[in-house]
JSON list of C-alpha atoms in Angstrom, two decimals:
[
{"chain": "A", "resi": 83, "resn": "MET", "atom": "CA", "xyz": [65.85, 79.57, 55.10]},
{"chain": "A", "resi": 84, "resn": "TYR", "atom": "CA", "xyz": [62.35, 79.15, 57.37]},
{"chain": "A", "resi": 85, "resn": "CYS", "atom": "CA", "xyz": [61.87, 76.30, 60.05]},
{"chain": "A", "resi": 86, "resn": "ALA", "atom": "CA", "xyz": [58.40, 75.76, 61.09]},
{"chain": "A", "resi": 87, "resn": "HIS", "atom": "CA", "xyz": [58.72, 73.26, 64.38]},
{"chain": "A", "resi": 88, "resn": "LYS", "atom": "CA", "xyz": [56.50, 74.71, 66.72]},
{"chain": "A", "resi": 89, "resn": "LYS", "atom": "CA", "xyz": [52.19, 73.19, 67.50]},
{"chain": "A", "resi": 90, "resn": "ASN", "atom": "CA", "xyz": [49.41, 74.24, 64.50]},
{"chain": "A", "resi": 91, "resn": "GLU", "atom": "CA", "xyz": [50.70, 77.54, 63.40]},
{"chain": "A", "resi": 92, "resn": "TYR", "atom": "CA", "xyz": [49.29, 77.51, 59.59]},
{"chain": "A", "resi": 93, "resn": "PRO", "atom": "CA", "xyz": [47.93, 81.38, 59.62]},
{"chain": "A", "resi": 94, "resn": "LEU", "atom": "CA", "xyz": [51.05, 82.81, 60.84]},
{"chain": "A", "resi": 95, "resn": "ASP", "atom": "CA", "xyz": [52.31, 80.74, 57.65]},
{"chain": "A", "resi": 96, "resn": "ALA", "atom": "CA", "xyz": [49.90, 82.00, 55.20]},
{"chain": "A", "resi": 97, "resn": "MET", "atom": "CA", "xyz": [51.85, 83.81, 52.51]},
{"chain": "A", "resi": 98, "resn": "GLN", "atom": "CA", "xyz": [48.03, 85.56, 50.03]},
{"chain": "A", "resi": 99, "resn": "ILE", "atom": "CA", "xyz": [49.65, 85.13, 46.03]},
{"chain": "A", "resi": 100, "resn": "ARG", "atom": "CA", "xyz": [49.39, 88.40, 44.35]},
{"chain": "A", "resi": 101, "resn": "PRO", "atom": "CA", "xyz": [48.01, 89.19, 41.27]},
{"chain": "A", "resi": 102, "resn": "ALA", "atom": "CA", "xyz": [45.25, 87.32, 42.06]},
{"chain": "A", "resi": 103, "resn": "SER", "atom": "CA", "xyz": [44.07, 86.89, 37.90]},
{"chain": "A", "resi": 104, "resn": "LYS", "atom": "CA", "xyz": [45.72, 83.27, 38.05]},
{"chain": "A", "resi": 105, "resn": "ALA", "atom": "CA", "xyz": [44.54, 79.82, 37.67]},
{"chain": "A", "resi": 106, "resn": "GLU", "atom": "CA", "xyz": [47.26, 77.87, 37.71]},
{"chain": "A", "resi": 107, "resn": "TYR", "atom": "CA", "xyz": [50.47, 77.99, 40.41]},
{"chain": "A", "resi": 108, "resn": "TYR", "atom": "CA", "xyz": [54.11, 76.80, 40.60]},
{"chain": "A", "resi": 109, "resn": "ALA", "atom": "CA", "xyz": [55.74, 76.71, 43.53]},
{"chain": "A", "resi": 110, "resn": "SER", "atom": "CA", "xyz": [59.08, 74.85, 44.43]},
{"chain": "A", "resi": 111, "resn": "PHE", "atom": "CA", "xyz": [61.52, 74.34, 47.31]},
{"chain": "A", "resi": 112, "resn": "TRP", "atom": "CA", "xyz": [63.80, 72.78, 48.95]},
{"chain": "A", "resi": 113, "resn": "MET", "atom": "CA", "xyz": [62.73, 71.02, 52.42]},
{"chain": "A", "resi": 114, "resn": "TYR", "atom": "CA", "xyz": [65.04, 69.73, 55.68]},
{"chain": "A", "resi": 115, "resn": "LEU", "atom": "CA", "xyz": [62.56, 67.22, 57.63]},
{"chain": "A", "resi": 116, "resn": "ALA", "atom": "CA", "xyz": [64.90, 66.77, 61.22]},
{"chain": "A", "resi": 117, "resn": "PRO", "atom": "CA", "xyz": [65.13, 62.55, 61.80]},
{"chain": "A", "resi": 118, "resn": "ASP", "atom": "CA", "xyz": [62.71, 63.04, 64.61]},
{"chain": "A", "resi": 119, "resn": "VAL", "atom": "CA", "xyz": [60.04, 64.68, 63.09]},
{"chain": "A", "resi": 120, "resn": "ASN", "atom": "CA", "xyz": [57.05, 61.60, 63.94]},
{"chain": "A", "resi": 121, "resn": "ILE", "atom": "CA", "xyz": [54.53, 60.45, 61.63]},
{"chain": "A", "resi": 122, "resn": "SER", "atom": "CA", "xyz": [52.39, 59.82, 63.61]},
{"chain": "A", "resi": 123, "resn": "ASN", "atom": "CA", "xyz": [51.05, 63.53, 63.88]},
{"chain": "A", "resi": 124, "resn": "ASN", "atom": "CA", "xyz": [48.73, 65.74, 61.08]},
{"chain": "A", "resi": 125, "resn": "ASN", "atom": "CA", "xyz": [51.68, 66.85, 59.13]},
{"chain": "A", "resi": 126, "resn": "LYS", "atom": "CA", "xyz": [50.50, 68.99, 56.55]},
{"chain": "A", "resi": 127, "resn": "TYR", "atom": "CA", "xyz": [53.81, 70.26, 55.15]},
{"chain": "A", "resi": 128, "resn": "PHE", "atom": "CA", "xyz": [52.24, 72.54, 52.24]},
{"chain": "A", "resi": 129, "resn": "ARG", "atom": "CA", "xyz": [48.80, 74.09, 51.64]},
{"chain": "A", "resi": 130, "resn": "ALA", "atom": "CA", "xyz": [46.82, 76.00, 48.49]},
{"chain": "A", "resi": 131, "resn": "GLY", "atom": "CA", "xyz": [43.76, 77.70, 49.36]},
{"chain": "A", "resi": 132, "resn": "SER", "atom": "CA", "xyz": [42.11, 81.47, 48.95]},
{"chain": "A", "resi": 133, "resn": "THR", "atom": "CA", "xyz": [41.38, 83.25, 51.80]},
{"chain": "A", "resi": 134, "resn": "ILE", "atom": "CA", "xyz": [37.48, 83.48, 50.79]},
{"chain": "A", "resi": 135, "resn": "SER", "atom": "CA", "xyz": [37.47, 79.86, 50.76]},
{"chain": "A", "resi": 136, "resn": "ASN", "atom": "CA", "xyz": [37.15, 76.51, 53.31]},
{"chain": "A", "resi": 137, "resn": "ALA", "atom": "CA", "xyz": [38.27, 74.54, 50.11]},
{"chain": "A", "resi": 138, "resn": "ASN", "atom": "CA", "xyz": [42.65, 73.86, 50.13]},
{"chain": "A", "resi": 139, "resn": "LEU", "atom": "CA", "xyz": [44.83, 71.30, 49.02]},
{"chain": "A", "resi": 140, "resn": "VAL", "atom": "CA", "xyz": [46.92, 70.02, 51.89]},
{"chain": "A", "resi": 141, "resn": "TRP", "atom": "CA", "xyz": [50.08, 67.89, 51.14]},
{"chain": "A", "resi": 142, "resn": "ASN", "atom": "CA", "xyz": [50.41, 65.50, 53.54]},
{"chain": "A", "resi": 143, "resn": "SER", "atom": "CA", "xyz": [51.04, 62.63, 55.99]},
{"chain": "A", "resi": 144, "resn": "ASN", "atom": "CA", "xyz": [49.35, 61.33, 59.29]},
{"chain": "A", "resi": 145, "resn": "SER", "atom": "CA", "xyz": [49.09, 57.52, 61.24]},
{"chain": "A", "resi": 146, "resn": "ASN", "atom": "CA", "xyz": [46.49, 56.99, 59.27]},
{"chain": "A", "resi": 147, "resn": "ARG", "atom": "CA", "xyz": [49.40, 56.12, 56.03]},
{"chain": "A", "resi": 148, "resn": "PRO", "atom": "CA", "xyz": [52.64, 55.43, 55.92]},
{"chain": "A", "resi": 149, "resn": "ASP", "atom": "CA", "xyz": [53.14, 57.89, 52.20]},
{"chain": "A", "resi": 150, "resn": "MET", "atom": "CA", "xyz": [52.96, 61.39, 51.10]},
{"chain": "A", "resi": 151, "resn": "GLN", "atom": "CA", "xyz": [49.46, 62.52, 50.32]},
{"chain": "A", "resi": 152, "resn": "MET", "atom": "CA", "xyz": [47.71, 65.09, 48.60]},
{"chain": "A", "resi": 153, "resn": "THR", "atom": "CA", "xyz": [44.14, 66.19, 49.73]},
{"chain": "A", "resi": 154, "resn": "VAL", "atom": "CA", "xyz": [41.75, 68.46, 49.12]},
{"chain": "A", "resi": 155, "resn": "GLU", "atom": "CA", "xyz": [40.13, 68.80, 52.70]},
{"chain": "A", "resi": 156, "resn": "PHE", "atom": "CA", "xyz": [37.13, 71.56, 52.99]},
{"chain": "A", "resi": 157, "resn": "ALA", "atom": "CA", "xyz": [34.00, 72.44, 55.73]},
{"chain": "A", "resi": 158, "resn": "VAL", "atom": "CA", "xyz": [32.39, 68.94, 55.74]},
{"chain": "A", "resi": 159, "resn": "GLY", "atom": "CA", "xyz": [35.89, 66.53, 54.99]},
{"chain": "A", "resi": 160, "resn": "ASP", "atom": "CA", "xyz": [38.12, 65.48, 53.20]},
{"chain": "A", "resi": 161, "resn": "THR", "atom": "CA", "xyz": [38.12, 64.39, 49.07]},
{"chain": "A", "resi": 162, "resn": "GLN", "atom": "CA", "xyz": [40.65, 62.77, 46.26]},
{"chain": "A", "resi": 163, "resn": "VAL", "atom": "CA", "xyz": [42.85, 62.16, 48.85]},
{"chain": "A", "resi": 164, "resn": "ASP", "atom": "CA", "xyz": [46.27, 60.87, 46.29]},
{"chain": "A", "resi": 165, "resn": "GLY", "atom": "CA", "xyz": [48.93, 58.56, 48.25]},
{"chain": "A", "resi": 166, "resn": "SER", "atom": "CA", "xyz": [52.14, 57.72, 46.79]},
{"chain": "A", "resi": 167, "resn": "ASP", "atom": "CA", "xyz": [55.13, 55.93, 47.06]},
{"chain": "A", "resi": 168, "resn": "LYS", "atom": "CA", "xyz": [57.05, 57.81, 49.05]},
{"chain": "A", "resi": 169, "resn": "LEU", "atom": "CA", "xyz": [57.03, 56.79, 52.32]},
{"chain": "A", "resi": 170, "resn": "ILE", "atom": "CA", "xyz": [57.56, 59.86, 54.89]},
{"chain": "A", "resi": 171, "resn": "GLU", "atom": "CA", "xyz": [60.25, 57.84, 56.44]},
{"chain": "A", "resi": 172, "resn": "SER", "atom": "CA", "xyz": [62.75, 58.19, 52.76]},
{"chain": "A", "resi": 173, "resn": "LEU", "atom": "CA", "xyz": [62.52, 61.92, 53.06]},
{"chain": "A", "resi": 174, "resn": "LYS", "atom": "CA", "xyz": [63.94, 62.19, 57.24]},
{"chain": "A", "resi": 175, "resn": "GLY", "atom": "CA", "xyz": [67.09, 63.65, 57.72]},
{"chain": "A", "resi": 176, "resn": "SER", "atom": "CA", "xyz": [68.01, 64.92, 54.48]},
{"chain": "A", "resi": 177, "resn": "TRP", "atom": "CA", "xyz": [66.51, 67.90, 51.71]},
{"chain": "A", "resi": 178, "resn": "ASN", "atom": "CA", "xyz": [64.86, 67.39, 49.53]},
{"chain": "A", "resi": 179, "resn": "PHE", "atom": "CA", "xyz": [64.29, 69.00, 45.87]},
{"chain": "A", "resi": 180, "resn": "ILE", "atom": "CA", "xyz": [59.78, 69.47, 45.63]},
{"chain": "A", "resi": 181, "resn": "GLU", "atom": "CA", "xyz": [57.36, 70.72, 42.69]},
{"chain": "A", "resi": 182, "resn": "ILE", "atom": "CA", "xyz": [54.07, 71.40, 43.61]},
{"chain": "A", "resi": 183, "resn": "ILE", "atom": "CA", "xyz": [52.14, 72.44, 40.58]},
{"chain": "A", "resi": 184, "resn": "TRP", "atom": "CA", "xyz": [48.48, 73.58, 41.03]},
{"chain": "A", "resi": 185, "resn": "ALA", "atom": "CA", "xyz": [45.58, 75.16, 39.74]},
{"chain": "A", "resi": 186, "resn": "LEU", "atom": "CA", "xyz": [42.28, 75.84, 41.22]},
{"chain": "A", "resi": 187, "resn": "PRO", "atom": "CA", "xyz": [38.79, 76.76, 40.17]},
{"chain": "A", "resi": 188, "resn": "VAL", "atom": "CA", "xyz": [37.08, 79.13, 38.54]},
{"chain": "A", "resi": 189, "resn": "LEU", "atom": "CA", "xyz": [33.01, 78.73, 38.78]},
{"chain": "A", "resi": 190, "resn": "GLY", "atom": "CA", "xyz": [32.00, 76.50, 35.61]},
{"chain": "A", "resi": 191, "resn": "SER", "atom": "CA", "xyz": [35.14, 75.22, 34.74]},
{"chain": "A", "resi": 192, "resn": "SER", "atom": "CA", "xyz": [36.72, 71.30, 36.05]},
{"chain": "A", "resi": 193, "resn": "ASN", "atom": "CA", "xyz": [40.29, 73.28, 35.56]},
{"chain": "A", "resi": 194, "resn": "ASP", "atom": "CA", "xyz": [41.57, 72.12, 38.79]},
{"chain": "A", "resi": 195, "resn": "HIS", "atom": "CA", "xyz": [44.37, 69.45, 39.48]},
{"chain": "A", "resi": 196, "resn": "ALA", "atom": "CA", "xyz": [47.46, 69.24, 41.09]},
{"chain": "A", "resi": 197, "resn": "LYS", "atom": "CA", "xyz": [51.32, 67.36, 41.17]},
{"chain": "A", "resi": 198, "resn": "VAL", "atom": "CA", "xyz": [53.79, 66.92, 43.33]},
{"chain": "A", "resi": 199, "resn": "TYR", "atom": "CA", "xyz": [57.32, 65.98, 41.95]},
{"chain": "A", "resi": 200, "resn": "VAL", "atom": "CA", "xyz": [59.95, 64.73, 44.76]},
{"chain": "A", "resi": 201, "resn": "ASN", "atom": "CA", "xyz": [63.16, 64.76, 43.74]},
{"chain": "A", "resi": 202, "resn": "GLY", "atom": "CA", "xyz": [62.10, 65.40, 40.04]},
{"chain": "A", "resi": 203, "resn": "ASN", "atom": "CA", "xyz": [59.65, 61.60, 40.40]},
{"chain": "A", "resi": 204, "resn": "LEU", "atom": "CA", "xyz": [56.15, 62.82, 40.56]},
{"chain": "A", "resi": 205, "resn": "THR", "atom": "CA", "xyz": [54.92, 60.88, 43.20]},
{"chain": "A", "resi": 206, "resn": "ASN", "atom": "CA", "xyz": [51.70, 62.56, 43.49]},
{"chain": "A", "resi": 207, "resn": "SER", "atom": "CA", "xyz": [48.75, 63.09, 41.19]},
{"chain": "A", "resi": 208, "resn": "LEU", "atom": "CA", "xyz": [45.08, 64.30, 41.16]},
{"chain": "A", "resi": 209, "resn": "PRO", "atom": "CA", "xyz": [44.39, 65.00, 37.74]},
{"chain": "A", "resi": 210, "resn": "GLU", "atom": "CA", "xyz": [42.00, 67.52, 36.00]},
{"chain": "A", "resi": 211, "resn": "SER", "atom": "CA", "xyz": [38.24, 66.46, 37.38]},
{"chain": "A", "resi": 212, "resn": "GLY", "atom": "CA", "xyz": [36.38, 69.00, 38.12]},
{"chain": "A", "resi": 213, "resn": "GLY", "atom": "CA", "xyz": [35.56, 67.53, 41.03]},
{"chain": "A", "resi": 214, "resn": "LEU", "atom": "CA", "xyz": [38.54, 68.40, 43.42]},
{"chain": "A", "resi": 215, "resn": "TRP", "atom": "CA", "xyz": [36.98, 71.20, 44.85]},
{"chain": "A", "resi": 216, "resn": "PRO", "atom": "CA", "xyz": [32.96, 71.70, 46.08]},
{"chain": "A", "resi": 217, "resn": "PRO", "atom": "CA", "xyz": [30.16, 72.73, 44.18]},
{"chain": "A", "resi": 218, "resn": "GLY", "atom": "CA", "xyz": [30.08, 76.60, 43.97]},
{"chain": "A", "resi": 219, "resn": "GLU", "atom": "CA", "xyz": [33.88, 76.71, 45.71]},
{"chain": "A", "resi": 220, "resn": "GLU", "atom": "CA", "xyz": [35.77, 79.39, 43.73]},
{"chain": "A", "resi": 221, "resn": "MET", "atom": "CA", "xyz": [38.66, 79.41, 44.36]},
{"chain": "A", "resi": 222, "resn": "THR", "atom": "CA", "xyz": [41.27, 81.72, 42.32]},
{"chain": "A", "resi": 223, "resn": "ASN", "atom": "CA", "xyz": [40.08, 85.01, 44.52]},
{"chain": "A", "resi": 224, "resn": "SER", "atom": "CA", "xyz": [42.47, 85.26, 47.70]},
{"chain": "A", "resi": 225, "resn": "PRO", "atom": "CA", "xyz": [44.87, 82.56, 46.69]},
{"chain": "A", "resi": 226, "resn": "TYR", "atom": "CA", "xyz": [47.94, 81.91, 49.53]},
{"chain": "A", "resi": 227, "resn": "ILE", "atom": "CA", "xyz": [50.22, 79.70, 50.22]},
{"chain": "A", "resi": 228, "resn": "SER", "atom": "CA", "xyz": [51.56, 78.36, 53.05]},
{"chain": "A", "resi": 229, "resn": "ILE", "atom": "CA", "xyz": [54.19, 75.68, 54.31]},
{"chain": "A", "resi": 230, "resn": "GLY", "atom": "CA", "xyz": [54.85, 74.54, 57.06]},
{"chain": "A", "resi": 231, "resn": "THR", "atom": "CA", "xyz": [51.86, 74.69, 57.61]},
{"chain": "A", "resi": 232, "resn": "TRP", "atom": "CA", "xyz": [50.70, 72.56, 60.78]},
{"chain": "A", "resi": 233, "resn": "PHE", "atom": "CA", "xyz": [51.87, 69.72, 62.43]},
{"chain": "A", "resi": 234, "resn": "GLY", "atom": "CA", "xyz": [50.54, 68.03, 65.36]},
{"chain": "A", "resi": 235, "resn": "THR", "atom": "CA", "xyz": [53.95, 68.94, 68.52]},
{"chain": "A", "resi": 236, "resn": "THR", "atom": "CA", "xyz": [56.23, 71.40, 69.04]},
{"chain": "A", "resi": 237, "resn": "TYR", "atom": "CA", "xyz": [60.28, 70.57, 68.86]},
{"chain": "A", "resi": 238, "resn": "GLY", "atom": "CA", "xyz": [63.27, 72.00, 69.82]},
{"chain": "A", "resi": 239, "resn": "ILE", "atom": "CA", "xyz": [65.21, 74.01, 68.07]},
{"chain": "A", "resi": 240, "resn": "GLY", "atom": "CA", "xyz": [66.97, 72.07, 65.45]},
{"chain": "A", "resi": 241, "resn": "SER", "atom": "CA", "xyz": [64.10, 70.37, 65.15]},
{"chain": "A", "resi": 242, "resn": "GLY", "atom": "CA", "xyz": [60.44, 70.26, 62.57]},
{"chain": "A", "resi": 243, "resn": "TRP", "atom": "CA", "xyz": [61.22, 70.65, 59.46]},
{"chain": "A", "resi": 244, "resn": "TYR", "atom": "CA", "xyz": [62.96, 73.43, 56.97]},
{"chain": "A", "resi": 245, "resn": "TYR", "atom": "CA", "xyz": [62.85, 74.78, 53.89]},
{"chain": "A", "resi": 246, "resn": "ASP", "atom": "CA", "xyz": [65.33, 76.92, 51.40]},
{"chain": "A", "resi": 247, "resn": "ASP", "atom": "CA", "xyz": [65.03, 78.22, 48.37]},
{"chain": "A", "resi": 248, "resn": "VAL", "atom": "CA", "xyz": [61.39, 78.62, 48.07]},
{"chain": "A", "resi": 249, "resn": "TYR", "atom": "CA", "xyz": [60.04, 79.93, 44.26]},
{"chain": "A", "resi": 250, "resn": "ILE", "atom": "CA", "xyz": [56.39, 80.71, 43.18]},
{"chain": "A", "resi": 251, "resn": "ASP", "atom": "CA", "xyz": [55.47, 81.76, 39.68]},
{"chain": "A", "resi": 252, "resn": "TYR", "atom": "CA", "xyz": [52.09, 82.29, 37.61]},
{"chain": "A", "resi": 253, "resn": "THR", "atom": "CA", "xyz": [53.16, 79.18, 34.87]},
{"chain": "A", "resi": 254, "resn": "GLN", "atom": "CA", "xyz": [54.71, 75.52, 35.39]},
{"chain": "A", "resi": 255, "resn": "ALA", "atom": "CA", "xyz": [57.73, 77.52, 32.08]},
{"chain": "A", "resi": 256, "resn": "ARG", "atom": "CA", "xyz": [60.70, 77.74, 33.74]},
{"chain": "A", "resi": 257, "resn": "VAL", "atom": "CA", "xyz": [64.31, 76.88, 33.65]},
{"chain": "A", "resi": 258, "resn": "LEU", "atom": "CA", "xyz": [65.37, 74.18, 35.78]},
{"chain": "A", "resi": 259, "resn": "LEU", "atom": "CA", "xyz": [69.51, 73.11, 35.88]},
{"chain": "A", "resi": 260, "resn": "GLY", "atom": "CA", "xyz": [69.82, 68.79, 36.10]},
{"chain": "A", "resi": 261, "resn": "ASN", "atom": "CA", "xyz": [72.11, 66.57, 37.06]},
{"chain": "A", "resi": 262, "resn": "SER", "atom": "CA", "xyz": [71.28, 63.85, 33.93]},
{"chain": "A", "resi": 263, "resn": "SER", "atom": "CA", "xyz": [70.57, 64.55, 30.02]},
{"chain": "A", "resi": 264, "resn": "LEU", "atom": "CA", "xyz": [66.87, 63.99, 30.25]},
{"chain": "A", "resi": 265, "resn": "PHE", "atom": "CA", "xyz": [65.11, 65.46, 32.17]},
{"chain": "A", "resi": 266, "resn": "ALA", "atom": "CA", "xyz": [63.22, 62.82, 33.41]},
{"chain": "A", "resi": 267, "resn": "ALA", "atom": "CA", "xyz": [66.09, 61.35, 34.54]},
{"chain": "A", "resi": 268, "resn": "SER", "atom": "CA", "xyz": [67.17, 64.79, 36.12]},
{"chain": "A", "resi": 269, "resn": "ASP", "atom": "CA", "xyz": [66.27, 63.74, 39.68]},
{"chain": "A", "resi": 270, "resn": "HIS", "atom": "CA", "xyz": [69.24, 66.57, 41.41]},
{"chain": "A", "resi": 271, "resn": "ARG", "atom": "CA", "xyz": [67.70, 70.27, 40.04]},
{"chain": "A", "resi": 272, "resn": "GLU", "atom": "CA", "xyz": [67.42, 73.26, 41.21]},
{"chain": "A", "resi": 273, "resn": "ILE", "atom": "CA", "xyz": [65.70, 76.67, 40.27]},
{"chain": "A", "resi": 274, "resn": "GLN", "atom": "CA", "xyz": [66.61, 79.26, 38.17]},
{"chain": "A", "resi": 275, "resn": "LEU", "atom": "CA", "xyz": [66.04, 83.05, 38.34]},
{"chain": "A", "resi": 276, "resn": "PRO", "atom": "CA", "xyz": [64.77, 84.70, 34.86]},
{"chain": "A", "resi": 277, "resn": "THR", "atom": "CA", "xyz": [64.85, 88.17, 34.71]},
{"chain": "A", "resi": 278, "resn": "SER", "atom": "CA", "xyz": [63.59, 88.37, 31.10]},
{"chain": "A", "resi": 279, "resn": "TRP", "atom": "CA", "xyz": [62.05, 85.66, 28.82]},
{"chain": "A", "resi": 280, "resn": "SER", "atom": "CA", "xyz": [61.18, 86.12, 24.97]},
{"chain": "A", "resi": 281, "resn": "ASP", "atom": "CA", "xyz": [59.18, 83.84, 22.52]},
{"chain": "A", "resi": 282, "resn": "ALA", "atom": "CA", "xyz": [63.48, 84.19, 20.99]},
{"chain": "A", "resi": 283, "resn": "SER", "atom": "CA", "xyz": [65.30, 84.73, 24.51]},
{"chain": "A", "resi": 284, "resn": "ILE", "atom": "CA", "xyz": [65.51, 84.13, 27.76]},
{"chain": "A", "resi": 285, "resn": "THR", "atom": "CA", "xyz": [67.73, 85.38, 30.57]},
{"chain": "A", "resi": 286, "resn": "ILE", "atom": "CA", "xyz": [68.76, 83.73, 33.94]},
{"chain": "A", "resi": 287, "resn": "ASN", "atom": "CA", "xyz": [70.73, 84.71, 36.99]},
{"chain": "A", "resi": 288, "resn": "VAL", "atom": "CA", "xyz": [72.48, 81.29, 37.35]},
{"chain": "A", "resi": 289, "resn": "ASN", "atom": "CA", "xyz": [71.71, 79.43, 40.73]},
{"chain": "A", "resi": 290, "resn": "GLN", "atom": "CA", "xyz": [74.06, 76.82, 41.20]},
{"chain": "A", "resi": 291, "resn": "GLY", "atom": "CA", "xyz": [72.78, 76.11, 44.78]},
{"chain": "A", "resi": 292, "resn": "SER", "atom": "CA", "xyz": [73.44, 72.31, 45.92]},
{"chain": "A", "resi": 293, "resn": "PHE", "atom": "CA", "xyz": [76.05, 71.82, 42.27]},
{"chain": "A", "resi": 294, "resn": "GLN", "atom": "CA", "xyz": [79.45, 72.50, 42.81]},
{"chain": "A", "resi": 295, "resn": "PRO", "atom": "CA", "xyz": [82.44, 73.60, 40.61]},
{"chain": "A", "resi": 296, "resn": "GLY", "atom": "CA", "xyz": [83.09, 71.22, 39.01]},
{"chain": "A", "resi": 297, "resn": "ASN", "atom": "CA", "xyz": [80.26, 69.38, 38.41]},
{"chain": "A", "resi": 298, "resn": "ALA", "atom": "CA", "xyz": [78.18, 68.51, 34.52]},
{"chain": "A", "resi": 299, "resn": "ALA", "atom": "CA", "xyz": [74.90, 69.88, 34.16]},
{"chain": "A", "resi": 300, "resn": "TYR", "atom": "CA", "xyz": [72.74, 70.60, 32.39]},
{"chain": "A", "resi": 301, "resn": "ILE", "atom": "CA", "xyz": [69.28, 73.38, 31.54]},
{"chain": "A", "resi": 302, "resn": "PHE", "atom": "CA", "xyz": [66.37, 72.80, 30.85]},
{"chain": "A", "resi": 303, "resn": "VAL", "atom": "CA", "xyz": [63.87, 74.77, 29.68]},
{"chain": "A", "resi": 304, "resn": "ILE", "atom": "CA", "xyz": [59.88, 73.83, 30.13]},
{"chain": "A", "resi": 305, "resn": "ASP", "atom": "CA", "xyz": [56.47, 75.39, 28.28]},
{"chain": "A", "resi": 306, "resn": "SER", "atom": "CA", "xyz": [53.95, 75.89, 30.36]},
{"chain": "A", "resi": 307, "resn": "ASP", "atom": "CA", "xyz": [52.32, 72.14, 28.76]},
{"chain": "A", "resi": 308, "resn": "GLY", "atom": "CA", "xyz": [55.64, 71.01, 31.39]},
{"chain": "A", "resi": 309, "resn": "ASN", "atom": "CA", "xyz": [57.36, 70.04, 28.26]},
{"chain": "A", "resi": 310, "resn": "ALA", "atom": "CA", "xyz": [60.45, 69.86, 29.10]},
{"chain": "A", "resi": 311, "resn": "SER", "atom": "CA", "xyz": [63.38, 71.02, 26.07]},
{"chain": "A", "resi": 312, "resn": "ASP", "atom": "CA", "xyz": [66.90, 68.38, 25.38]},
{"chain": "A", "resi": 313, "resn": "GLY", "atom": "CA", "xyz": [69.93, 69.19, 28.06]},
{"chain": "A", "resi": 314, "resn": "PHE", "atom": "CA", "xyz": [71.73, 71.77, 26.61]},
{"chain": "A", "resi": 315, "resn": "PRO", "atom": "CA", "xyz": [75.70, 70.89, 28.86]},
{"chain": "A", "resi": 316, "resn": "VAL", "atom": "CA", "xyz": [77.50, 72.87, 31.23]},
{"chain": "A", "resi": 317, "resn": "ILE", "atom": "CA", "xyz": [79.49, 72.53, 33.95]},
{"chain": "A", "resi": 318, "resn": "ILE", "atom": "CA", "xyz": [78.74, 74.19, 37.00]},
{"chain": "A", "resi": 319, "resn": "GLY", "atom": "CA", "xyz": [81.97, 77.10, 37.34]},
{"chain": "A", "resi": 320, "resn": "GLY", "atom": "CA", "xyz": [83.30, 77.05, 33.33]},
{"chain": "A", "resi": 321, "resn": "SER", "atom": "CA", "xyz": [82.33, 78.86, 30.50]},
{"chain": "A", "resi": 322, "resn": "SER", "atom": "CA", "xyz": [80.37, 78.24, 27.26]},
{"chain": "A", "resi": 323, "resn": "GLU", "atom": "CA", "xyz": [81.82, 79.06, 24.03]},
{"chain": "A", "resi": 324, "resn": "ALA", "atom": "CA", "xyz": [78.11, 78.86, 22.87]},
{"chain": "A", "resi": 325, "resn": "THR", "atom": "CA", "xyz": [74.92, 79.88, 23.17]},
{"chain": "A", "resi": 326, "resn": "PRO", "atom": "CA", "xyz": [72.18, 77.11, 23.58]},
{"chain": "A", "resi": 327, "resn": "ALA", "atom": "CA", "xyz": [69.97, 76.47, 20.92]},
{"chain": "A", "resi": 328, "resn": "ALA", "atom": "CA", "xyz": [65.99, 77.80, 20.88]},
{"chain": "A", "resi": 329, "resn": "PRO", "atom": "CA", "xyz": [64.52, 74.99, 22.50]},
{"chain": "A", "resi": 330, "resn": "ALA", "atom": "CA", "xyz": [62.14, 73.54, 19.85]},
{"chain": "A", "resi": 331, "resn": "ASN", "atom": "CA", "xyz": [57.95, 72.21, 20.01]},
{"chain": "A", "resi": 332, "resn": "LEU", "atom": "CA", "xyz": [57.81, 74.17, 23.12]},
{"chain": "A", "resi": 333, "resn": "ARG", "atom": "CA", "xyz": [54.80, 76.63, 23.12]},
{"chain": "A", "resi": 334, "resn": "VAL", "atom": "CA", "xyz": [54.82, 79.82, 26.70]},
{"chain": "A", "resi": 335, "resn": "VAL", "atom": "CA", "xyz": [51.34, 80.55, 27.79]},
{"chain": "A", "resi": 336, "resn": "GLU", "atom": "CA", "xyz": [51.13, 83.48, 29.26]}
]
């Protein structure tokens, strides 16, 4: 578990992503905001960018608006600010599962986009447009992410915000546990840890997470385009006599 509570320490929290040969990334984590977090401050909960560029992608809230925002920042100002109906107040005092998918453009391409899901619900989206980053900014060299990135005050121990179960990959292809047979309706999700992945089979180390023994859950396989399989029912802590059928209509691109 990681706790962010000291003012403006983002240089200490940046994590390089290596190798840096991919243009799209996926990250998930659990985040807890303490009840006394001040939404009037400029709070930046997640940042992605490149150490050789002034541009970066930020998931944040500030005094101008009460919602969670996705902002592209660069040296001369901000652009493409996308708001949501998810108010920061609704996240305080509880753990929430965050998924962020983003693509950083290679020079001459328009492959730049970003999406944020909170407990399975899409809250922010910056679609592919070719205009999210300034001209000439190449973001695929020396990429990094930073969590607990920036906030305008220092909180005491036990306050601030907390992160747990941070997962990062070069693709949004993944395996998740959900609490509904429909992926889109699953508002309780847990990332699973793959140990092998091929066209014929996937092997995972089961991450029960916050599911309790005896809970009904469903296994989903999501491909690199974000398409989810049908949910395969399981009981947490139970056993299965059948091996899940291979998901249909899924395509995984390495």
